[in-house]
Amino acid sequence: MGSMYKDEQDDWMTVCLKYLLFVFNFLFWMGGGVVMGVGIWTLIDKGEYLSLLASSTFAVSAYILILAGALVMVTGFLGCCAVIREQRSLLSMYFSCLLVIFLIELVAGVLAYVYYQKLSEELKQHLRKTMTENYAQPGKEGITRAVDRLQQDFKCCGSNNSFDWQHSVYIMSPEAEKRVVPDSCCKSMTLQCGWRDHPSNIYKVEGGCITKLEHFLAEHLLIIGAVGIGVACLQICGMVFTCCLHRRVKLDPY
């Protein structure tokens, strides 16, 4: 009688674990879509700004997130199969996949955190040089578009202020046609509107484009970190449930 009660209790716990893993896999699959979406959004939304950065750490973090998100969605399907079939080999494979994805997201999180600490210093050292030396130069069309979009989107002019453009290779060249700032500095962007750098005509923002771009990138890095932590917590729960179910299946005489 006691043995029968114990078997019924074990069956009930196994069923509970299966349902918990099903719910987890659904949440995990959705989390994978969110992770991949954040990575794609990071690269597409103002992705041109990446050409203005000295290092590729920001882009690498986003690519790792996309990879992790895709793996999460595939792993969620594998998890459902493992739960339905109750095979130890599938459960072991599922656990291994969760662990690998966890480590990948950990790497992305560390990269994002390290870059967050260095972001301000990199922009101060690199952005002004990039804007003044590469703007409107042959072979630097990507940087030129990125700078124009940066100044228009964030309503700023120059890395620190509009006077930075006085030392620009472009402004000192005949191609500038006596402009004092690029046309993208203008509040109403029209051809050759950069002839006049009066505050009524161009953006005069305290801190310049460095402050605006730093704030934008910092927000993205925080989102990357938050999403990574959220999905990582789900994975830890999933690994615990998987270990418990693996043990139950192993004890099952069938």
GROMACS .gro file of C-alpha atoms in nm, residues 16 29 67 109 133 200 242 253:
model
    8
   16CYS     CA    1   0.412   1.871  -1.229
   29TRP     CA    2   1.090   3.076  -2.646
   67LEU     CA    3   2.294   3.449  -3.192
  109GLY     CA    4   2.674   4.099  -2.064
  133GLU     CA    5   3.933   6.434  -4.024
  200SER     CA    6   1.906   8.102  -3.485
  242THR     CA    7   1.553   1.980  -1.620
  253PRO     CA    8   1.160   0.163  -1.434
   0.00000   0.00000   0.00000
